[in-house]
Amino acid sequence: MENKIIYIPMKLIAVLLGLSYCLSAQNPHLKEVVKFPLGASVNPRMLNENEAYRKIAKEEWTSLTAENHMKMMLIHPAADRFDFSKGDEIVAFAEKNGKRMHGHTLVWHNQVPPWMKDFQGDQKAWEAMLKNHIQTVVSHYKGKIVGWDVVNESFLDDGSMRPSLWADHIPDYIAKSFQWAHEADPNAILFYNDYGQDGKPKKMQAILDLVADLKRRGIPIHGLGLQMHINFVSKRNELQEVLDKSVATGLKIHLSELDIAVNQKNNPNFVYEEKVASEQAELYKFVFQSYIKIPTTQQYGITFWNISDKDSWLRGYFKRPKEYPLLFDENYSKKPAYTELTNSLNKLN
Ligand code: G3I
């Protein structure tokens, strides 16, 4: 009798376990069907305040990037003061939940604090200031951040060097920045990160030339970040060419800020119809399927630029309320593109 009482619930449990296994096998997470780190950029306020956001950050990704809080303006607000509080919050969340942490970004022309813009001094003083910034931040996160976007967006579309505070005051600032970052954490994987190389062969070539030059001089560069802020009509042959050329450098490749815009012209009456959504899903499949074909040793991972459509910089920064670039909708539900992408990759496994 006793045995029977135990037997029935155990059978039930077995059935339920089996059922849940079947369901999860039928509806896997995207991270389960890829063999490389999969991530998103995140915002600490959202991680604190929004349960749905936090749940996705925990359950869907294996890697995280701070969307803004490790940039110069936020992490180094005054000449004599660093503010690591928000970056540390993200790192603590990543550590607690077993995520890899990627660092973004040490040197950029944008989001520079006013005191740096007003900085006065000769070349030596500028170098000392930038070196101190890079080495203080990298040292603070040494052993916690696996890889850094050391320099971000140094080239214009025509392949020329973008005028910036750094280019203006520190000759060879890219090479120096990589060297300084490497000195601070010799184990960190160091990336050059940029956007919009597709259809801009001169920009692509400038990046390849930079990589060749740094390698020739023995400057430590280990990876290329391709931001991949693309749109649903981006040309596949151009995206493929960028990936192929980047892979040919032998460096690690990070699709570092992926999103696929659908309303680039900011049409206020835009309707996110099934046709557009399905073209967007097809392009997501193309991007992932191209990426899984590159050598696994070069797969640093794919990172989405934030989590849901509502959180996207395209809505905030560009003020495009009718933009739907990501895999989760405004209610933090998986969009059809998530499921289609996951199923298509699952079939290839
Ligand atoms: O936090 C302040 C808030 O206090 C203030 O009231 C408000 C008023 O404008 O601004 C808030 O800061 C905004 C910040 O995002 C945080 O939300 C800035 O204005 C806004 O400019 C900033 O935009 C960020 C943008 O970089 C800056 O250029 C986006 O969130 C961020 O997604 C975007 O990320 C970049 C990558 O770093 C590099 N690649 C391109 C990508 C998109 O531009």
XYZ file of C-alpha atoms and ligand atoms in Angstrom:
392
model
C 0.000 0.000 0.000
C 2.797 2.308 1.068
C 4.660 1.488 -2.132
C 1.614 2.286 -4.194
C 1.236 5.758 -2.646
C 4.853 6.505 -3.521
C 4.567 4.894 -6.936
C 1.723 7.069 -8.231
C 3.274 10.479 -7.524
C 6.640 9.342 -8.852
C 4.993 8.254 -12.053
C 3.264 11.575 -12.258
C 6.503 13.426 -11.659
C 8.190 11.369 -14.360
C 5.404 12.195 -16.801
C 5.570 15.876 -15.950
C 9.347 15.920 -16.270
C 9.098 14.159 -19.596
C 6.468 16.601 -20.761
C 8.495 19.612 -19.736
C 11.579 18.116 -21.414
C 9.598 17.630 -24.643
C 8.228 21.156 -24.445
C 11.661 22.694 -23.840
C 13.108 20.595 -26.642
C 10.341 21.891 -28.878
C 10.713 25.491 -27.679
C 14.387 25.926 -26.905
C 15.945 29.209 -25.937
C 17.993 30.848 -28.666
C 21.101 30.509 -26.462
C 20.600 26.727 -26.436
C 20.799 26.345 -30.194
C 24.013 28.321 -30.680
C 27.474 27.297 -29.547
C 28.873 30.778 -28.993
C 28.116 33.412 -26.306
C 24.838 35.211 -26.938
C 24.190 38.529 -25.296
C 22.519 41.896 -25.061
C 23.490 45.321 -23.887
C 21.696 46.311 -20.720
C 20.749 49.280 -18.656
C 21.147 48.980 -14.850
C 17.985 50.959 -14.086
C 15.921 48.553 -16.157
C 17.605 45.569 -14.492
C 16.550 46.988 -11.122
C 13.100 48.221 -11.937
C 11.631 45.930 -14.519
C 11.054 42.305 -13.650
C 10.333 41.170 -17.207
C 13.529 42.823 -18.434
C 15.546 41.241 -15.629
C 14.047 37.815 -16.331
C 15.073 37.966 -19.986
C 18.528 39.222 -19.013
C 18.864 36.182 -16.757
C 17.295 33.542 -18.947
C 18.143 34.443 -22.510
C 21.729 35.591 -22.568
C 25.111 34.182 -21.700
C 26.964 37.474 -22.177
C 26.198 41.089 -21.214
C 27.465 44.518 -22.248
C 26.742 47.851 -20.551
C 24.842 49.937 -23.098
C 26.134 53.239 -21.687
C 27.586 52.991 -18.203
C 31.206 52.192 -19.004
C 31.558 55.045 -21.488
C 33.797 57.984 -20.612
C 31.016 60.407 -19.805
C 29.429 58.160 -17.217
C 32.416 56.330 -15.754
C 34.823 59.289 -15.581
C 32.622 62.339 -14.881
C 35.386 64.571 -13.475
C 39.146 64.703 -13.984
C 39.800 63.374 -10.500
C 36.732 61.149 -10.146
C 35.648 57.831 -11.604
C 32.128 56.554 -11.006
C 32.063 52.788 -11.226
C 28.782 52.376 -9.365
C 26.509 51.541 -12.306
C 29.086 49.535 -14.199
C 29.711 47.554 -11.024
C 25.978 46.868 -10.681
C 25.926 45.294 -14.127
C 29.080 43.310 -13.434
C 27.597 42.066 -10.134
C 24.425 40.993 -11.957
C 26.543 39.224 -14.563
C 28.641 37.467 -11.915
C 25.611 36.410 -9.886
C 23.936 34.960 -12.933
C 26.972 33.384 -14.543
C 27.220 35.691 -17.564
C 30.319 36.708 -19.432
C 30.868 40.467 -19.287
C 32.009 42.447 -22.324
C 33.337 45.993 -21.871
C 32.096 48.926 -23.971
C 33.896 51.262 -24.668
C 37.200 52.846 -23.647
C 37.808 55.429 -26.388
C 35.052 57.037 -28.451
C 34.427 60.460 -29.974
C 30.930 60.469 -28.461
C 29.711 60.585 -24.848
C 32.885 62.368 -23.753
C 32.574 64.299 -20.458
C 32.769 68.096 -20.644
C 36.001 68.205 -18.637
C 37.769 66.142 -21.293
C 36.456 68.418 -24.043
C 37.854 71.384 -22.115
C 41.155 69.678 -21.319
C 44.225 71.853 -21.944
C 47.722 70.549 -22.397
C 50.376 69.447 -24.823
C 50.498 66.035 -26.506
C 52.197 64.471 -23.497
C 49.486 65.719 -21.181
C 46.726 64.404 -23.477
C 48.434 61.038 -23.652
C 48.788 60.878 -19.876
C 45.097 61.772 -19.477
C 43.868 59.100 -21.911
C 46.280 56.481 -20.594
C 45.077 57.135 -17.050
C 41.452 56.802 -18.177
C 42.027 53.523 -20.006
C 44.243 51.945 -17.382
C 42.086 52.943 -14.400
C 38.953 51.494 -16.016
C 40.599 48.328 -17.316
C 42.376 47.721 -13.984
C 39.154 48.218 -12.053
C 37.494 45.456 -14.080
C 40.552 43.246 -14.484
C 39.546 39.607 -14.311
C 35.850 40.525 -14.471
C 35.562 41.800 -18.008
C 36.654 39.318 -20.641
C 37.003 41.649 -23.600
C 36.958 45.399 -24.299
C 35.903 47.573 -27.186
C 39.091 49.571 -26.875
C 38.442 52.026 -29.674
C 35.038 52.698 -31.184
C 34.128 54.224 -34.569
C 37.382 55.874 -35.678
C 36.640 55.988 -39.387
C 34.248 57.919 -41.583
C 32.365 56.263 -44.430
C 35.019 57.357 -46.950
C 37.701 55.557 -44.943
C 39.321 58.700 -43.601
C 40.104 59.087 -39.913
C 37.174 60.636 -38.056
C 38.121 63.991 -36.586
C 37.799 63.719 -32.814
C 39.281 64.926 -29.580
C 41.593 61.924 -29.677
C 42.635 62.118 -33.319
C 43.214 65.849 -32.928
C 45.462 65.655 -29.865
C 47.133 62.237 -29.855
C 48.861 61.059 -33.012
C 48.522 57.261 -33.345
C 45.924 57.226 -30.563
C 44.435 53.899 -31.687
C 47.681 51.935 -31.356
C 48.519 53.666 -28.083
C 45.081 52.896 -26.651
C 45.435 49.185 -27.430
C 48.895 49.154 -25.889
C 47.712 50.897 -22.700
C 44.704 48.588 -22.348
C 46.939 45.546 -22.800
C 49.365 46.763 -20.149
C 46.493 47.106 -17.665
C 45.057 43.636 -18.337
C 47.216 41.367 -20.504
C 44.453 38.729 -20.530
C 41.701 40.949 -21.894
C 40.564 40.371 -25.477
C 40.907 43.717 -27.226
C 38.535 44.823 -29.993
C 38.271 47.574 -32.539
C 34.514 48.212 -32.919
C 32.690 50.009 -35.748
C 29.408 50.203 -37.674
C 28.101 50.424 -41.209
C 30.894 48.693 -43.123
C 28.370 47.062 -45.492
C 28.181 48.926 -48.787
C 31.085 51.163 -47.660
C 34.169 49.433 -49.059
C 36.465 52.315 -48.170
C 35.447 52.199 -44.529
C 35.902 48.427 -44.491
C 39.310 48.764 -46.109
C 40.403 51.395 -43.582
C 39.588 48.945 -40.778
C 41.458 46.118 -42.503
C 44.439 48.419 -43.044
C 44.364 49.371 -39.377
C 44.385 45.710 -38.341
C 47.275 44.939 -40.701
C 49.230 47.934 -39.430
C 48.694 47.087 -35.751
C 49.647 43.463 -36.322
C 52.765 44.422 -38.276
C 53.868 46.635 -35.382
C 53.108 43.981 -32.767
C 50.323 46.037 -31.179
C 47.920 43.725 -29.330
C 44.569 43.621 -31.168
C 42.525 40.443 -30.851
C 39.106 41.142 -32.269
C 36.847 43.096 -34.559
C 33.450 44.259 -33.387
C 30.937 44.598 -36.194
C 28.120 46.575 -34.636
C 25.491 45.385 -37.143
C 22.955 48.154 -36.777
C 21.354 47.055 -40.000
C 17.888 47.301 -41.507
C 15.513 44.836 -43.060
C 16.543 45.744 -46.603
C 20.288 45.591 -45.914
C 21.958 43.706 -48.735
C 23.018 40.203 -47.850
C 25.931 40.107 -50.266
C 27.338 43.259 -48.653
C 26.895 41.893 -45.128
C 28.505 38.621 -46.178
C 31.444 40.459 -47.715
C 32.031 42.400 -44.491
C 31.937 39.188 -42.493
C 34.249 37.346 -44.906
C 36.808 40.145 -44.964
C 36.708 40.501 -41.197
C 37.106 36.749 -40.689
C 40.089 36.757 -43.066
C 42.023 38.881 -40.530
C 42.083 35.824 -38.272
C 40.811 37.951 -35.358
C 37.860 37.108 -33.146
C 34.609 38.478 -34.528
C 31.903 39.979 -32.328
C 28.569 40.997 -33.843
C 28.504 43.540 -31.091
C 25.339 45.658 -31.318
C 22.926 43.740 -33.501
C 19.513 45.122 -34.358
C 17.468 45.211 -37.580
C 15.516 48.428 -38.127
C 12.254 48.333 -40.069
C 11.246 52.011 -40.127
C 14.443 53.835 -40.976
C 12.647 56.856 -42.383
C 10.695 57.293 -39.147
C 7.294 57.155 -40.830
C 4.866 58.152 -38.047
C 2.135 56.018 -39.626
C 4.334 52.965 -39.955
C 2.569 49.673 -39.286
C 4.713 46.679 -38.376
C 2.983 44.292 -40.736
C 3.606 40.590 -41.093
C 5.422 41.021 -44.392
C 8.059 43.353 -42.941
C 8.326 41.289 -39.751
C 8.934 38.171 -41.770
C 11.575 39.842 -43.966
C 13.246 41.002 -40.755
C 13.110 37.443 -39.374
C 14.669 36.129 -42.588
C 17.514 38.608 -42.263
C 18.057 37.603 -38.627
C 18.318 33.989 -39.842
C 20.796 35.010 -42.508
C 23.000 36.863 -40.006
C 23.069 33.944 -37.558
C 23.516 31.315 -40.262
C 26.445 33.251 -41.726
C 27.995 33.658 -38.290
C 27.789 29.982 -37.352
C 29.796 29.171 -40.480
C 32.855 31.135 -39.376
C 35.590 29.200 -37.548
C 34.452 28.528 -33.989
C 37.760 29.838 -32.624
C 36.830 33.232 -34.070
C 33.292 33.274 -32.647
C 33.394 35.716 -29.735
C 29.605 35.922 -29.874
C 26.562 37.898 -30.938
C 25.202 40.748 -28.817
C 21.850 42.475 -29.372
C 21.657 46.193 -28.669
C 19.319 46.027 -25.661
C 16.409 43.661 -25.068
C 12.946 44.684 -26.264
C 11.763 47.001 -29.024
C 10.749 49.438 -26.291
C 14.329 49.632 -24.938
C 16.021 50.135 -28.288
C 18.240 53.192 -28.805
C 16.448 53.603 -32.150
C 13.323 54.602 -30.247
C 15.111 56.658 -27.581
C 18.135 58.234 -29.227
C 16.628 58.590 -32.704
C 13.127 59.275 -31.421
C 11.538 56.690 -33.666
C 8.552 55.487 -31.633
C 7.405 53.159 -34.410
C 10.559 51.085 -34.636
C 10.664 47.346 -33.947
C 14.262 46.171 -34.314
C 14.702 43.394 -31.728
C 13.454 39.897 -30.876
C 11.230 40.856 -27.914
C 8.165 43.070 -28.183
C 6.985 45.891 -25.948
C 5.523 43.403 -23.477
C 8.755 41.427 -23.345
C 7.164 38.564 -25.246
C 9.136 36.665 -27.845
C 8.347 37.915 -31.336
C 7.770 35.424 -34.155
C 11.296 36.260 -35.361
C 12.706 34.809 -32.118
C 10.918 31.519 -32.615
C 11.618 31.292 -36.338
C 15.294 32.053 -35.826
C 15.619 29.564 -32.978
C 13.803 26.802 -34.845
C 15.837 27.338 -37.992
C 19.104 27.053 -36.041
C 17.827 24.075 -34.066
C 17.215 22.188 -37.310
C 20.844 22.718 -38.308
C 22.124 21.153 -35.062
O 20.940 59.518 -18.742
C 20.583 60.775 -19.335
C 19.435 61.383 -18.595
O 19.850 61.690 -17.288
C 18.995 62.617 -19.340
O 17.876 63.147 -18.731
C 18.653 62.297 -20.787
C 18.271 63.532 -21.582
O 18.727 63.467 -22.896
O 19.778 61.718 -21.386
C 20.186 60.530 -20.761
O 21.333 60.069 -21.419
C 21.130 59.461 -22.671
C 21.844 58.109 -22.635
O 21.747 57.500 -23.891
C 21.246 57.155 -21.599
O 19.962 56.820 -21.957
C 21.747 60.313 -23.745
O 21.018 61.514 -23.884
C 21.750 59.577 -25.055
O 22.504 60.335 -25.982
C 22.398 58.226 -24.884
O 22.306 57.544 -26.109
C 23.165 56.445 -26.256
C 24.064 56.654 -27.460
O 24.884 55.505 -27.638
C 24.949 57.866 -27.284
O 25.566 58.158 -28.442
C 22.320 55.193 -26.482
O 21.563 54.926 -25.316
C 23.220 54.014 -26.808
O 22.439 52.921 -27.216
C 24.138 54.368 -27.949
O 25.005 53.277 -28.147
C 25.906 53.387 -29.251
C 27.097 52.546 -28.953
O 27.662 52.934 -27.746
C 28.129 52.639 -30.074
N 27.549 52.283 -31.334
C 26.368 53.011 -31.682
C 25.327 52.889 -30.584
C 24.116 53.582 -30.980
O 24.400 54.991 -31.085
